[in-house]
CSV table of C-alpha atoms and ligand atoms in Angstrom, one decimal:
chain,number,residue,atom,x,y,z
A,3,MET,CA,-139.0,28.6,193.0
A,4,THR,CA,-139.0,31.9,194.9
A,5,GLY,CA,-137.8,35.3,193.6
A,6,THR,CA,-137.7,36.5,190.0
A,7,SER,CA,-135.4,35.2,187.4
A,8,SER,CA,-133.4,37.5,185.1
A,9,GLU,CA,-135.5,36.2,182.2
A,10,ASP,CA,-138.6,37.6,184.0
A,11,ILE,CA,-137.0,40.9,184.8
A,12,SER,CA,-135.4,41.8,181.5
A,13,PRO,CA,-138.6,42.1,179.3
A,14,GLN,CA,-140.1,44.3,182.1
A,15,ARG,CA,-136.9,46.5,182.1
A,16,ASP,CA,-137.0,46.7,178.3
A,17,ALA,CA,-140.7,47.9,178.5
A,18,GLN,CA,-139.8,50.5,181.1
A,19,LEU,CA,-136.9,51.8,179.0
A,20,GLN,CA,-139.2,52.0,176.0
A,21,PHE,CA,-141.8,53.9,178.1
A,22,LYS,CA,-139.0,56.3,179.2
A,23,ARG,CA,-138.0,56.9,175.6
A,24,GLU,CA,-141.6,57.5,174.5
A,25,ALA,CA,-142.2,60.0,177.3
A,26,ALA,CA,-138.9,61.7,176.7
A,27,GLN,CA,-139.5,62.0,172.9
A,28,ALA,CA,-142.9,63.5,173.6
A,29,ALA,CA,-141.4,66.1,176.0
A,30,VAL,CA,-138.5,67.3,173.9
A,31,LYS,CA,-141.0,68.2,171.1
A,32,TYR,CA,-141.9,71.2,173.4
A,33,ILE,CA,-138.5,72.6,173.0
A,34,GLU,CA,-138.0,75.3,170.4
A,35,ASP,CA,-135.0,77.1,168.9
A,36,GLY,CA,-133.7,79.8,171.3
A,37,MET,CA,-135.2,78.4,174.5
A,38,ALA,CA,-133.6,78.2,177.9
A,39,VAL,CA,-134.3,74.7,179.3
A,40,GLY,CA,-134.0,73.0,182.7
A,41,LEU,CA,-132.6,69.5,182.5
A,42,GLY,CA,-133.8,67.1,185.2
A,43,SER,CA,-131.9,64.2,186.8
A,44,GLY,CA,-132.4,60.4,186.9
A,45,THR,CA,-132.7,57.7,184.3
A,46,THR,CA,-135.8,59.1,182.6
A,47,ALA,CA,-134.3,62.6,182.5
A,48,SER,CA,-131.1,61.1,181.1
A,49,VAL,CA,-133.0,59.5,178.2
A,50,MET,CA,-134.6,62.9,177.6
A,51,ILE,CA,-131.2,64.6,177.5
A,52,ASP,CA,-130.1,62.1,174.9
A,53,ALA,CA,-133.2,62.8,172.9
A,54,LEU,CA,-132.7,66.6,173.2
A,55,ALA,CA,-129.0,66.3,172.2
A,56,ALA,CA,-130.1,64.4,169.1
A,57,ARG,CA,-132.5,67.3,168.2
A,58,VAL,CA,-129.7,69.9,168.9
A,59,LYS,CA,-127.4,68.0,166.5
A,60,ASN,CA,-129.8,67.1,163.8
A,61,GLU,CA,-131.9,70.3,163.7
A,62,ASN,CA,-129.2,72.7,164.6
A,63,LEU,CA,-131.3,73.8,167.6
A,64,ARG,CA,-129.7,76.6,169.6
A,65,ILE,CA,-130.7,76.2,173.2
A,66,ARG,CA,-129.2,76.9,176.6
A,67,ALA,CA,-129.7,74.5,179.5
A,68,ILE,CA,-129.4,74.5,183.3
A,69,PRO,CA,-128.8,71.0,184.6
A,70,THR,CA,-130.1,69.9,188.0
A,71,SER,CA,-127.2,67.7,188.9
A,72,GLU,CA,-123.5,67.3,188.2
A,73,ALA,CA,-124.3,64.0,186.3
A,74,SER,CA,-126.9,65.7,184.0
A,75,GLY,CA,-124.5,68.6,183.4
A,76,GLU,CA,-121.7,66.3,182.4
A,77,GLN,CA,-124.0,64.3,180.1
A,78,ALA,CA,-125.4,67.5,178.4
A,79,ARG,CA,-121.9,68.9,178.0
A,80,ARG,CA,-120.5,65.7,176.5
A,81,LEU,CA,-123.4,65.6,174.0
A,82,GLY,CA,-122.9,69.2,172.9
A,83,ILE,CA,-125.7,71.0,174.7
A,84,THR,CA,-124.7,74.5,175.7
A,85,LEU,CA,-124.9,75.0,179.5
A,86,SER,CA,-126.2,78.2,181.1
A,87,ASP,CA,-126.8,79.7,184.5
A,88,PHE,CA,-129.3,81.9,186.3
A,89,VAL,CA,-127.3,85.0,185.5
A,90,GLN,CA,-127.7,84.4,181.8
A,91,ASP,CA,-131.2,82.9,182.2
A,92,PRO,CA,-133.0,83.9,185.3
A,93,ILE,CA,-136.2,82.5,183.9
A,94,LEU,CA,-136.3,79.2,182.0
A,95,ASP,CA,-138.8,78.6,179.2
A,96,ILE,CA,-139.3,75.0,180.2
A,97,ALA,CA,-137.9,72.4,182.5
A,98,ILE,CA,-138.3,68.6,182.0
A,99,ASP,CA,-137.7,66.1,184.7
A,100,GLY,CA,-138.7,62.6,186.0
A,101,ALA,CA,-140.5,61.9,189.3
A,102,ASP,CA,-140.8,59.0,191.8
A,103,GLU,CA,-144.5,59.4,192.4
A,104,VAL,CA,-147.2,61.6,190.9
A,105,ASP,CA,-150.5,62.2,192.7
A,106,ARG,CA,-153.2,61.4,190.1
A,107,LYS,CA,-155.5,64.3,191.1
A,108,SER,CA,-153.3,67.2,192.2
A,109,LEU,CA,-150.1,66.3,190.2
A,110,THR,CA,-148.1,66.9,193.4
A,111,LEU,CA,-144.9,64.9,193.1
A,112,ILE,CA,-142.4,63.1,195.2
A,113,LYS,CA,-138.9,63.5,193.8
A,114,GLY,CA,-135.4,62.9,195.0
A,115,ARG,CA,-134.7,59.2,194.6
A,116,GLY,CA,-131.7,60.3,192.6
A,117,GLY,CA,-130.6,62.8,195.3
A,118,ALA,CA,-131.0,65.9,193.2
A,119,LEU,CA,-134.3,67.3,194.7
A,120,LEU,CA,-132.9,70.6,195.8
A,121,ARG,CA,-131.5,71.7,192.4
A,122,GLU,CA,-134.5,70.1,190.7
A,123,LYS,CA,-136.9,72.3,192.7
A,124,ILE,CA,-134.9,75.4,192.1
A,125,VAL,CA,-134.8,74.7,188.4
A,126,ALA,CA,-138.5,73.7,188.2
A,127,SER,CA,-139.5,76.9,190.1
A,128,ALA,CA,-137.6,79.0,187.6
A,129,ALA,CA,-139.4,77.5,184.6
A,130,ARG,CA,-142.5,78.9,182.9
A,131,LYS,CA,-143.5,75.3,182.1
A,132,PHE,CA,-142.6,72.3,184.1
A,133,ILE,CA,-143.1,69.0,182.3
A,134,VAL,CA,-142.8,65.7,184.2
A,135,ILE,CA,-142.1,62.5,182.4
A,136,VAL,CA,-142.9,59.1,184.0
A,137,ASP,CA,-144.1,55.6,183.2
A,138,ASP,CA,-147.6,54.7,184.4
A,139,ARG,CA,-146.3,52.8,187.5
A,140,LYS,CA,-145.5,56.1,189.1
A,141,ILE,CA,-149.1,57.5,189.1
A,142,VAL,CA,-150.5,57.0,192.6
A,143,ASP,CA,-153.7,57.7,194.5
A,144,SER,CA,-151.8,58.5,197.7
A,145,LEU,CA,-148.3,60.0,197.8
A,146,GLY,CA,-145.9,58.0,199.9
A,147,SER,CA,-147.4,54.6,198.8
A,148,ARG,CA,-144.5,53.5,196.6
A,149,MET,CA,-141.6,55.5,197.9
A,150,PRO,CA,-140.2,57.1,201.0
A,151,LEU,CA,-140.1,60.9,201.0
A,152,PRO,CA,-136.5,62.2,200.6
A,153,ILE,CA,-135.6,65.1,202.9
A,154,GLU,CA,-132.3,66.9,202.3
A,155,VAL,CA,-130.6,68.0,205.6
A,156,ILE,CA,-127.3,69.6,206.5
A,157,PRO,CA,-124.9,67.0,207.8
A,158,TRP,CA,-124.2,68.6,211.2
A,159,GLY,CA,-126.8,67.5,213.7
A,160,TRP,CA,-128.7,65.2,211.3
A,161,GLU,CA,-129.6,62.8,214.1
A,162,ARG,CA,-131.5,65.7,215.8
A,163,ILE,CA,-133.4,66.3,212.6
A,164,GLN,CA,-134.1,62.6,212.3
A,165,THR,CA,-135.6,62.6,215.9
A,166,LEU,CA,-137.8,65.5,215.1
A,167,LEU,CA,-139.1,64.0,211.9
A,168,ILE,CA,-140.2,61.0,213.8
A,169,SER,CA,-141.4,62.5,217.0
A,170,LYS,CA,-143.0,65.8,215.7
A,171,ILE,CA,-143.8,65.2,212.1
A,172,GLY,CA,-144.9,61.5,212.3
A,173,ALA,CA,-142.4,59.8,210.0
A,174,ARG,CA,-142.4,56.0,210.8
A,175,THR,CA,-138.7,55.9,209.9
A,176,ALA,CA,-136.2,58.5,208.7
A,177,HIS,CA,-133.1,56.6,207.6
A,178,PRO,CA,-130.0,58.4,206.2
A,179,ARG,CA,-129.4,57.3,202.6
A,180,THR,CA,-126.2,55.3,202.4
A,181,GLU,CA,-123.7,54.3,199.7
A,182,LYS,CA,-123.0,50.6,198.9
A,183,ASP,CA,-120.0,50.7,201.3
A,184,GLY,CA,-122.2,51.9,204.1
A,185,ARG,CA,-121.0,55.5,204.2
A,186,ILE,CA,-123.7,58.2,204.3
A,187,TYR,CA,-124.6,59.4,200.8
A,188,GLN,CA,-123.9,63.1,200.1
A,189,THR,CA,-125.8,65.1,197.6
A,190,ASP,CA,-124.1,67.4,195.0
A,191,ASN,CA,-124.6,70.1,197.6
A,192,HIS,CA,-122.7,68.0,200.2
A,193,ASN,CA,-125.8,67.4,202.3
A,194,PHE,CA,-127.4,64.2,203.6
A,195,ILE,CA,-130.8,62.7,202.6
A,196,LEU,CA,-133.1,61.2,205.1
A,197,ASP,CA,-135.5,58.8,203.4
A,198,CYS,CA,-138.7,59.1,205.4
A,199,VAL,CA,-141.5,56.6,205.4
A,200,PHE,CA,-144.9,58.1,206.2
A,201,ASP,CA,-148.4,56.7,206.3
A,202,PRO,CA,-149.9,57.6,202.9
A,203,ILE,CA,-149.8,61.4,202.7
A,204,THR,CA,-153.2,63.0,202.8
A,205,ASP,CA,-152.3,66.6,203.3
A,206,ALA,CA,-149.0,67.3,201.4
A,207,THR,CA,-149.2,71.1,201.9
A,208,SER,CA,-149.2,71.0,205.7
A,209,LEU,CA,-146.7,68.2,205.8
A,210,ALA,CA,-144.4,70.2,203.5
A,211,ARG,CA,-144.8,73.3,205.7
A,212,ASP,CA,-144.1,71.3,208.9
A,213,ILE,CA,-141.0,69.7,207.5
A,214,ALA,CA,-139.6,72.9,206.1
A,215,ALA,CA,-140.0,74.5,209.5
A,216,ILE,CA,-137.4,72.2,211.1
A,217,THR,CA,-134.0,74.0,211.4
A,218,GLY,CA,-131.4,72.1,209.4
A,219,VAL,CA,-133.8,70.9,206.8
A,220,VAL,CA,-132.6,72.2,203.4
A,221,ASP,CA,-135.6,71.0,201.4
A,222,HIS,CA,-137.9,68.0,200.8
A,223,GLY,CA,-139.0,66.0,197.8
A,224,LEU,CA,-142.7,67.2,197.8
A,225,PHE,CA,-143.2,69.4,194.6
A,226,ILE,CA,-146.6,71.1,195.2
A,227,ASP,CA,-148.4,73.3,192.6
A,228,MET,CA,-145.4,73.2,190.3
A,229,THR,CA,-146.3,70.7,187.6
A,230,SER,CA,-147.6,72.1,184.3
A,231,GLU,CA,-148.1,68.7,182.6
A,232,VAL,CA,-147.3,65.1,183.2
A,233,LEU,CA,-146.5,62.9,180.2
A,234,VAL,CA,-147.3,59.3,181.2
A,235,ALA,CA,-146.0,56.5,179.1
A,236,GLY,CA,-147.7,53.1,179.2
A,237,GLN,CA,-148.9,50.2,177.1
A,238,ASN,CA,-151.3,52.4,175.2
A,239,GLY,CA,-148.8,55.2,174.4
A,240,VAL,CA,-148.2,58.6,176.0
A,241,ALA,CA,-151.0,60.2,177.9
A,242,SER,CA,-151.1,63.8,179.1
A,243,LEU,CA,-152.2,64.8,182.6
A,244,ARG,CA,-152.9,68.5,183.5
A,245,ARG,CA,-154.4,70.1,186.5
B,313,5RP,C1,-133.8,62.6,191.1
B,313,5RP,C2,-135.2,62.5,190.8
B,313,5RP,C3,-135.6,61.7,189.6
B,313,5RP,O1,-136.3,62.5,188.7
B,313,5RP,C4,-136.6,60.6,190.1
B,313,5RP,O2,-135.9,59.9,191.1
B,313,5RP,C5,-137.0,59.7,189.0
B,313,5RP,O3,-135.9,59.0,188.5
B,313,5RP,P1,-136.0,57.8,187.4
B,313,5RP,O4,-136.3,58.5,186.2
B,313,5RP,O5,-134.6,57.3,187.4
B,313,5RP,O6,-137.0,56.8,187.9
B,313,5RP,O7,-136.1,63.1,191.4
B,313,5RP,O8,-133.6,63.3,192.3
């Protein structure tokens, strides 16, 4: 028999969900009464928002939160978390988010599989402490080994940006992300995402600089020198990685 049956997949999914819960629970312990908090996006961040909402309710925690996507904002609002903005909270005490890949040594991240990289980077850069929550499959020795690098671009002229990413920057491919029906996916900021496959990334800093220099690129999913701590959940519990 080829492929994987649903019986094979389900215990693995259960284990991953459990890892997400453990990392999320560990992260929300950092949150104290009165804090301004950045809320990430994606499935792990969503589990974290649930855990945080439970603390808000059960412990009467008074926090204000800036979400990194419409979906996270909606979830937080529905669960009774007070939302804020950068007028009220120009600096956040903490931001908590997931990631697609974490470089084991430098803690540089690839983010953006959920399409929220731009707001995620703005929020993370406004936070005194940026906590990343992942399961151990996401820790890598070379960035770009599990996931393409998402690059957010303005819709007009995206084909020109795609050409430059391949011819000048060295991407092997730079496909626009699409919806199930084939339409090009649009971010919450109404931009497109080009998912770029590179050879394993050896110099993230120069790659990030070169990508950012292309006119029409809004931002990319490399998060360099931003991570304060990574909480990694796996079979043996939650481990902490710091630079
Ligand atoms: C969204 C992100 C997510 O944090 C990242 O994709 C991880 O998501 P998940 O927890 O669902 O694996 O960067 O833009």
